mmCIF file of C-alpha atoms and ligand atoms in Angstrom:
data_model
loop_
_atom_site.group_PDB
_atom_site.id
_atom_site.type_symbol
_atom_site.label_atom_id
_atom_site.label_comp_id
_atom_site.label_asym_id
_atom_site.label_seq_id
_atom_site.Cartn_x
_atom_site.Cartn_y
_atom_site.Cartn_z
ATOM 1 C CA MET M 1338 -40.718 -29.879 2.724
ATOM 2 C CA ALA M 1339 -41.209 -30.995 6.294
ATOM 3 C CA ASN M 1340 -41.765 -34.625 6.983
ATOM 4 C CA ILE M 1341 -45.430 -35.084 6.175
ATOM 5 C CA PHE M 1342 -47.222 -37.490 8.412
ATOM 6 C CA HIS M 1343 -49.581 -39.870 6.550
ATOM 7 C CA PRO M 1344 -50.719 -42.648 8.893
ATOM 8 C CA TRP M 1345 -53.463 -43.657 6.465
ATOM 9 C CA GLU M 1346 -50.899 -44.903 3.975
ATOM 10 C CA GLY M 1347 -50.417 -48.623 4.302
ATOM 11 C CA THR M 1348 -53.718 -50.403 4.483
ATOM 12 C CA VAL M 1349 -53.973 -54.114 5.203
ATOM 13 C CA LYS M 1350 -56.884 -56.325 4.258
ATOM 14 C CA PRO M 1351 -58.545 -57.055 7.619
ATOM 15 C CA PHE M 1352 -58.560 -60.733 8.539
ATOM 16 C CA LYS M 1353 -59.284 -63.342 11.166
ATOM 17 C CA ILE M 1354 -56.087 -64.345 12.966
ATOM 18 C CA PHE M 1355 -57.725 -67.251 14.739
ATOM 19 C CA GLY M 1356 -61.178 -67.983 16.169
ATOM 20 C CA ASN M 1357 -62.541 -64.827 17.753
ATOM 21 C CA LEU M 1358 -59.398 -62.718 17.180
ATOM 22 C CA TYR M 1359 -59.023 -60.352 14.215
ATOM 23 C CA PHE M 1360 -56.602 -57.823 12.768
ATOM 24 C CA VAL M 1361 -58.300 -54.550 11.789
ATOM 25 C CA GLY M 1362 -55.306 -52.194 11.831
ATOM 26 C CA THR M 1363 -52.922 -50.652 9.337
ATOM 27 C CA ILE M 1364 -49.220 -50.995 8.514
ATOM 28 C CA PRO M 1365 -48.237 -47.988 10.665
ATOM 29 C CA ALA M 1366 -50.374 -49.056 13.656
ATOM 30 C CA SER M 1367 -51.724 -52.472 14.573
ATOM 31 C CA THR M 1368 -55.253 -52.780 15.914
ATOM 32 C CA HIS M 1369 -56.653 -56.072 17.171
ATOM 33 C CA LEU M 1370 -60.265 -56.994 17.777
ATOM 34 C CA ILE M 1371 -61.555 -59.706 20.125
ATOM 35 C CA ASP M 1372 -65.158 -60.829 19.759
ATOM 36 C CA THR M 1373 -65.983 -61.870 23.319
ATOM 37 C CA GLY M 1374 -69.532 -62.994 22.592
ATOM 38 C CA ASP M 1375 -70.727 -60.128 24.796
ATOM 39 C CA GLY M 1376 -69.271 -57.161 22.962
ATOM 40 C CA LEU M 1377 -65.979 -56.322 21.304
ATOM 41 C CA ILE M 1378 -62.589 -55.460 22.743
ATOM 42 C CA ILE M 1379 -60.187 -53.321 20.729
ATOM 43 C CA ILE M 1380 -56.480 -53.484 21.562
ATOM 44 C CA ASP M 1381 -54.859 -50.190 20.471
ATOM 45 C CA PRO M 1382 -57.153 -48.143 18.228
ATOM 46 C CA GLY M 1383 -54.176 -46.547 16.445
ATOM 47 C CA TYR M 1384 -53.730 -43.060 15.016
ATOM 48 C CA PRO M 1385 -56.668 -40.647 15.002
ATOM 49 C CA GLN M 1386 -56.022 -39.916 11.319
ATOM 50 C CA SER M 1387 -56.560 -43.543 10.338
ATOM 51 C CA LEU M 1388 -59.441 -44.475 12.643
ATOM 52 C CA TYR M 1389 -61.808 -44.455 9.677
ATOM 53 C CA ILE M 1390 -59.773 -47.328 8.191
ATOM 54 C CA VAL M 1391 -60.129 -49.324 11.405
ATOM 55 C CA THR M 1392 -63.911 -48.825 11.551
ATOM 56 C CA GLU M 1393 -64.198 -49.616 7.823
ATOM 57 C CA ASN M 1394 -62.130 -52.774 8.368
ATOM 58 C CA MET M 1395 -64.505 -53.796 11.154
ATOM 59 C CA HIS M 1396 -67.505 -53.371 8.874
ATOM 60 C CA GLU M 1397 -65.749 -55.408 6.197
ATOM 61 C CA LEU M 1398 -65.448 -58.292 8.666
ATOM 62 C CA GLY M 1399 -69.100 -57.946 9.666
ATOM 63 C CA PHE M 1400 -68.630 -56.090 12.951
ATOM 64 C CA SER M 1401 -70.127 -52.806 14.054
ATOM 65 C CA PRO M 1402 -67.897 -50.337 15.897
ATOM 66 C CA LYS M 1403 -70.964 -49.608 18.044
ATOM 67 C CA ASP M 1404 -70.428 -53.007 19.686
ATOM 68 C CA ILE M 1405 -67.020 -52.032 21.063
ATOM 69 C CA LYS M 1406 -67.242 -52.120 24.841
ATOM 70 C CA TYR M 1407 -63.595 -51.936 25.862
ATOM 71 C CA ILE M 1408 -60.557 -50.185 24.395
ATOM 72 C CA VAL M 1409 -57.408 -51.647 25.917
ATOM 73 C CA ILE M 1410 -54.180 -49.748 25.284
ATOM 74 C CA THR M 1411 -50.657 -51.165 25.330
ATOM 75 C CA HIS M 1412 -48.893 -47.878 26.061
ATOM 76 C CA GLY M 1413 -49.271 -44.136 25.930
ATOM 77 C CA HIS M 1414 -47.921 -43.359 22.473
ATOM 78 C CA TYR M 1415 -49.852 -41.545 19.766
ATOM 79 C CA ASP M 1416 -49.809 -44.454 17.294
ATOM 80 C CA HIS M 1417 -51.556 -46.683 19.848
ATOM 81 C CA LEU M 1418 -53.912 -44.401 21.784
ATOM 82 C CA GLY M 1419 -54.398 -41.434 19.433
ATOM 83 C CA ALA M 1420 -57.736 -42.713 18.143
ATOM 84 C CA ALA M 1421 -59.111 -43.682 21.571
ATOM 85 C CA ARG M 1422 -60.900 -40.395 22.200
ATOM 86 C CA ALA M 1423 -62.782 -40.434 18.889
ATOM 87 C CA LEU M 1424 -63.684 -44.091 19.347
ATOM 88 C CA VAL M 1425 -65.030 -43.351 22.824
ATOM 89 C CA GLU M 1426 -67.112 -40.509 21.395
ATOM 90 C CA LEU M 1427 -68.492 -42.923 18.786
ATOM 91 C CA THR M 1428 -69.115 -45.945 21.010
ATOM 92 C CA GLY M 1429 -69.070 -44.966 24.679
ATOM 93 C CA ALA M 1430 -66.525 -47.746 25.226
ATOM 94 C CA LYS M 1431 -64.483 -47.908 28.421
ATOM 95 C CA THR M 1432 -60.751 -47.231 28.136
ATOM 96 C CA PHE M 1433 -57.983 -49.157 29.909
ATOM 97 C CA ILE M 1434 -54.333 -48.153 30.229
ATOM 98 C CA SER M 1435 -51.642 -48.626 32.861
ATOM 99 C CA LYS M 1436 -51.617 -46.158 35.724
ATOM 100 C CA GLU M 1437 -48.077 -45.107 34.747
ATOM 101 C CA ASP M 1438 -49.110 -44.168 31.199
ATOM 102 C CA ALA M 1439 -52.414 -42.510 32.159
ATOM 103 C CA PRO M 1440 -50.722 -39.063 32.223
ATOM 104 C CA TYR M 1441 -49.824 -39.611 28.568
ATOM 105 C CA ALA M 1442 -53.491 -40.274 27.733
ATOM 106 C CA ASP M 1443 -54.925 -37.338 29.653
ATOM 107 C CA GLY M 1444 -52.313 -34.958 28.280
ATOM 108 C CA SER M 1445 -50.748 -34.065 31.615
ATOM 109 C CA VAL M 1446 -47.342 -35.011 30.210
ATOM 110 C CA ASP M 1447 -46.335 -34.327 26.629
ATOM 111 C CA LEU M 1448 -44.677 -37.654 25.878
ATOM 112 C CA THR M 1449 -46.997 -39.326 23.381
ATOM 113 C CA TRP M 1450 -44.408 -39.153 20.588
ATOM 114 C CA ALA M 1451 -46.743 -36.869 18.609
ATOM 115 C CA LYS M 1452 -44.012 -34.240 18.528
ATOM 116 C CA GLU M 1453 -41.537 -36.673 16.980
ATOM 117 C CA LEU M 1454 -44.111 -37.238 14.231
ATOM 118 C CA ASN M 1455 -44.467 -33.502 13.582
ATOM 119 C CA THR M 1456 -48.006 -33.511 14.897
ATOM 120 C CA VAL M 1457 -49.860 -32.601 18.086
ATOM 121 C CA TYR M 1458 -51.829 -34.801 20.476
ATOM 122 C CA HIS M 1459 -55.239 -33.069 20.523
ATOM 123 C CA GLU M 1460 -57.247 -36.104 21.586
ATOM 124 C CA ALA M 1461 -56.583 -36.318 25.327
ATOM 125 C CA PHE M 1462 -59.051 -38.373 27.371
ATOM 126 C CA THR M 1463 -59.414 -39.548 30.947
ATOM 127 C CA PRO M 1464 -58.950 -43.330 31.054
ATOM 128 C CA ASP M 1465 -61.720 -45.233 32.840
ATOM 129 C CA VAL M 1466 -59.607 -48.033 34.272
ATOM 130 C CA LEU M 1467 -55.959 -47.793 35.341
ATOM 131 C CA LEU M 1468 -54.170 -51.113 35.053
ATOM 132 C CA SER M 1469 -51.475 -52.556 37.298
ATOM 133 C CA ASP M 1470 -49.326 -55.652 36.944
ATOM 134 C CA GLY M 1471 -51.443 -58.793 37.265
ATOM 135 C CA ASP M 1472 -54.797 -57.115 36.655
ATOM 136 C CA THR M 1473 -57.337 -58.808 34.425
ATOM 137 C CA VAL M 1474 -59.789 -57.280 31.981
ATOM 138 C CA LYS M 1475 -62.894 -59.434 31.636
ATOM 139 C CA LEU M 1476 -65.644 -59.281 29.031
ATOM 140 C CA GLY M 1477 -67.801 -62.145 27.740
ATOM 141 C CA ASN M 1478 -65.650 -65.214 27.160
ATOM 142 C CA THR M 1479 -62.393 -63.254 27.381
ATOM 143 C CA GLU M 1480 -60.067 -62.529 30.260
ATOM 144 C CA ILE M 1481 -56.964 -60.479 29.446
ATOM 145 C CA LEU M 1482 -54.101 -60.830 31.894
ATOM 146 C CA CYS M 1483 -52.092 -57.598 32.005
ATOM 147 C CA LYS M 1484 -48.423 -57.724 32.890
ATOM 148 C CA SER M 1485 -46.133 -54.758 33.366
ATOM 149 C CA ALA M 1486 -43.568 -54.510 30.584
ATOM 150 C CA PRO M 1487 -41.888 -51.145 31.220
ATOM 151 C CA GLY M 1488 -39.084 -49.687 29.165
ATOM 152 C CA HIS M 1489 -40.531 -48.349 25.940
ATOM 153 C CA THR M 1490 -42.715 -46.233 28.240
ATOM 154 C CA PRO M 1491 -42.892 -46.535 32.047
ATOM 155 C CA GLY M 1492 -46.331 -48.138 31.830
ATOM 156 C CA THR M 1493 -46.096 -50.378 28.777
ATOM 157 C CA MET M 1494 -48.103 -53.567 29.318
ATOM 158 C CA ALA M 1495 -48.115 -57.048 27.864
ATOM 159 C CA PHE M 1496 -51.432 -58.815 27.357
ATOM 160 C CA PHE M 1497 -52.166 -62.543 27.577
ATOM 161 C CA PHE M 1498 -55.552 -64.045 26.713
ATOM 162 C CA ASN M 1499 -57.242 -67.137 25.344
ATOM 163 C CA VAL M 1500 -58.835 -67.189 21.925
ATOM 164 C CA THR M 1501 -61.135 -69.891 20.634
ATOM 165 C CA ASP M 1502 -62.716 -71.135 17.429
ATOM 166 C CA GLY M 1503 -65.169 -73.259 19.402
ATOM 167 C CA LYS M 1504 -63.047 -76.392 19.010
ATOM 168 C CA ARG M 1505 -59.614 -75.295 20.137
ATOM 169 C CA THR M 1506 -58.573 -72.741 22.729
ATOM 170 C CA LEU M 1507 -55.174 -71.129 22.220
ATOM 171 C CA ARG M 1508 -53.139 -68.652 24.249
ATOM 172 C CA ALA M 1509 -52.354 -65.357 22.542
ATOM 173 C CA ALA M 1510 -49.949 -62.710 23.816
ATOM 174 C CA MET M 1511 -48.612 -59.314 22.864
ATOM 175 C CA HIS M 1512 -45.704 -57.402 24.332
ATOM 176 C CA GLY M 1513 -47.007 -53.864 24.234
ATOM 177 C CA GLY M 1514 -43.873 -51.952 23.264
ATOM 178 C CA VAL M 1515 -40.365 -52.992 22.325
ATOM 179 C CA GLY M 1516 -39.151 -50.006 20.274
ATOM 180 C CA ARG M 1517 -35.779 -48.715 21.406
ATOM 181 C CA ASN M 1518 -36.499 -45.230 20.055
ATOM 182 C CA SER M 1519 -37.897 -44.078 23.406
ATOM 183 C CA MET M 1520 -35.231 -45.853 25.450
ATOM 184 C CA THR M 1521 -32.102 -44.280 23.957
ATOM 185 C CA ARG M 1522 -29.919 -42.076 26.120
ATOM 186 C CA GLU M 1523 -30.479 -39.326 23.550
ATOM 187 C CA PHE M 1524 -34.269 -39.467 23.893
ATOM 188 C CA LEU M 1525 -34.212 -39.722 27.693
ATOM 189 C CA ASP M 1526 -31.832 -36.767 27.956
ATOM 190 C CA LYS M 1527 -33.933 -34.689 25.571
ATOM 191 C CA TYR M 1528 -36.977 -34.976 27.866
ATOM 192 C CA GLY M 1529 -35.090 -35.053 31.160
ATOM 193 C CA LEU M 1530 -36.165 -38.642 31.874
ATOM 194 C CA SER M 1531 -34.272 -41.124 34.007
ATOM 195 C CA THR M 1532 -33.138 -44.583 32.904
ATOM 196 C CA GLU M 1533 -35.408 -46.154 35.541
ATOM 197 C CA ALA M 1534 -37.979 -47.546 33.096
ATOM 198 C CA ARG M 1535 -35.475 -48.946 30.627
ATOM 199 C CA GLU M 1536 -33.594 -50.687 33.417
ATOM 200 C CA LYS M 1537 -36.761 -52.717 34.005
ATOM 201 C CA PHE M 1538 -37.098 -53.683 30.333
ATOM 202 C CA VAL M 1539 -35.086 -56.900 30.307
ATOM 203 C CA PRO M 1540 -36.122 -58.139 33.783
ATOM 204 C CA ALA M 1541 -39.774 -57.679 32.765
ATOM 205 C CA ILE M 1542 -39.191 -59.682 29.573
ATOM 206 C CA ASP M 1543 -37.440 -62.406 31.569
ATOM 207 C CA ALA M 1544 -40.501 -62.615 33.816
ATOM 208 C CA MET M 1545 -42.738 -63.484 30.842
ATOM 209 C CA ILE M 1546 -40.501 -65.136 28.270
ATOM 210 C CA ASP M 1547 -41.276 -68.674 29.461
ATOM 211 C CA GLU M 1548 -45.050 -68.243 29.395
ATOM 212 C CA HIS M 1549 -46.711 -70.689 27.050
ATOM 213 C CA VAL M 1550 -47.962 -68.691 24.069
ATOM 214 C CA ASP M 1551 -49.462 -70.255 20.944
ATOM 215 C CA ILE M 1552 -50.079 -67.035 19.029
ATOM 216 C CA HIS M 1553 -47.563 -64.196 19.202
ATOM 217 C CA LEU M 1554 -49.189 -60.884 18.325
ATOM 218 C CA GLY M 1555 -47.367 -57.721 17.314
ATOM 219 C CA ASN M 1556 -48.412 -54.204 18.178
ATOM 220 C CA HIS M 1557 -46.563 -53.281 15.008
ATOM 221 C CA VAL M 1558 -46.786 -55.513 11.949
ATOM 222 C CA GLY M 1559 -43.010 -56.038 11.848
ATOM 223 C CA ASN M 1560 -42.988 -57.712 15.260
ATOM 224 C CA ASN M 1561 -44.686 -60.879 14.019
ATOM 225 C CA ASP M 1562 -44.797 -60.414 10.216
ATOM 226 C CA THR M 1563 -48.539 -59.842 10.510
ATOM 227 C CA VAL M 1564 -49.056 -59.101 6.828
ATOM 228 C CA GLY M 1565 -46.838 -61.859 5.447
ATOM 229 C CA LYS M 1566 -48.484 -64.447 7.685
ATOM 230 C CA SER M 1567 -51.998 -63.225 6.829
ATOM 231 C CA LYS M 1568 -51.395 -64.204 3.198
ATOM 232 C CA LEU M 1569 -50.385 -67.753 4.125
ATOM 233 C CA ILE M 1570 -53.496 -68.694 6.105
ATOM 234 C CA THR M 1571 -55.419 -71.575 4.529
ATOM 235 C CA ASP M 1572 -58.069 -73.989 5.830
ATOM 236 C CA ASP M 1573 -55.279 -76.346 6.903
ATOM 237 C CA PHE M 1574 -52.459 -74.010 7.892
ATOM 238 C CA ASN M 1575 -52.228 -71.018 10.166
ATOM 239 C CA PRO M 1576 -48.738 -69.513 10.514
ATOM 240 C CA PHE M 1577 -49.843 -67.444 13.508
ATOM 241 C CA ILE M 1578 -50.084 -70.667 15.523
ATOM 242 C CA ASP M 1579 -46.472 -71.259 16.516
ATOM 243 C CA ASP M 1580 -45.587 -71.837 20.149
ATOM 244 C CA THR M 1581 -41.927 -70.932 19.551
ATOM 245 C CA ALA M 1582 -42.536 -67.438 18.144
ATOM 246 C CA TRP M 1583 -43.074 -65.636 21.449
ATOM 247 C CA LYS M 1584 -39.801 -66.731 22.998
ATOM 248 C CA LYS M 1585 -37.865 -66.126 19.763
ATOM 249 C CA PHE M 1586 -39.234 -62.612 19.475
ATOM 250 C CA LEU M 1587 -38.466 -61.688 23.081
ATOM 251 C CA THR M 1588 -34.972 -63.183 22.826
ATOM 252 C CA LEU M 1589 -34.268 -61.069 19.747
ATOM 253 C CA THR M 1590 -35.765 -58.030 21.477
ATOM 254 C CA LYS M 1591 -33.371 -58.444 24.397
ATOM 255 C CA GLU M 1592 -30.408 -58.813 22.016
ATOM 256 C CA LYS M 1593 -31.328 -55.565 20.260
ATOM 257 C CA TYR M 1594 -31.608 -53.796 23.604
ATOM 258 C CA PHE M 1595 -28.171 -55.017 24.684
ATOM 259 C CA GLU M 1596 -26.729 -53.848 21.334
ATOM 260 C CA MET M 1597 -28.156 -50.381 21.983
ATOM 261 C CA ILE M 1598 -26.597 -50.242 25.457
ATOM 262 C CA LYS M 1599 -23.261 -51.502 24.098
ATOM 263 C CA LYS M 1600 -23.238 -48.850 21.386
ATOM 264 C CA GLU M 1601 -24.073 -46.102 23.898
ATOM 265 C CA THR M 1602 -21.210 -47.239 26.126
ATOM 266 C CA GLU M 1603 -18.799 -47.323 23.179
ATOM 267 C CA ASP M 1604 -19.885 -43.861 22.020
ATOM 268 C CA ALA M 1605 -19.520 -42.485 25.542
ATOM 269 C CA THR M 1606 -15.998 -43.830 25.913
ATOM 270 C CA GLY M 1607 -15.038 -42.825 22.359
ATOM 271 C CA GLU M 1608 -14.130 -46.345 21.284
HETATM 272 ZN ZN1 LIG T 2091 -44.553 -46.515 21.347
#
């Protein structure tokens, strides 16, 4: 039997990460919600096939999907933007993605990774706002700083923003795509892509690794042990608040990238 694609498998109890920031995603695809006080921002709506879980999770936390005003997307892959079209149809929300990854969203290039998942990207949409390095997305009490983080896709972005519980304000950040699967020589060759984007991967990380970040967010649950940490939150302890996690994660990410390059070089020279 062919690999059957079941993005709805792997639900997570939705929860408050801190203050006005929530996790409403699934194991296969992280979705974050920011309550700005003047409408909701969704970061990465996830797969179209599991959007109903995201909207159900929102209801469980007392939010209405109708209050979503902005959908901000880390990069142009199916597991992050696949549900955007349906969510726009439901809410009329504005969509934001980097200008480099906009052709993934509108379907003008077939690089959303849907094919690798044995599915088809049927949910193309025209993004409302095309982001560039240094742009900010503002709504209510929230201002998201967008930084270019190319490599995983040419237009992957990292997001930095403050979150607050009314007493404390903390800095949260997410690198929008660290998977090496779309940076391997094999993948690039298969689609006739150059190594240009991946060559920017480490320099872009170096440009953000020393930012002060209190809460490191993952756009996949494995990046920050989202699920494990969610179970440890108590009134007195929040494992998401850790100002060393961001730098540790990016350091490890660079190491894994260098391992990939080393292996490619060894394979090429037959060592
Ligand atoms: Zn991706």
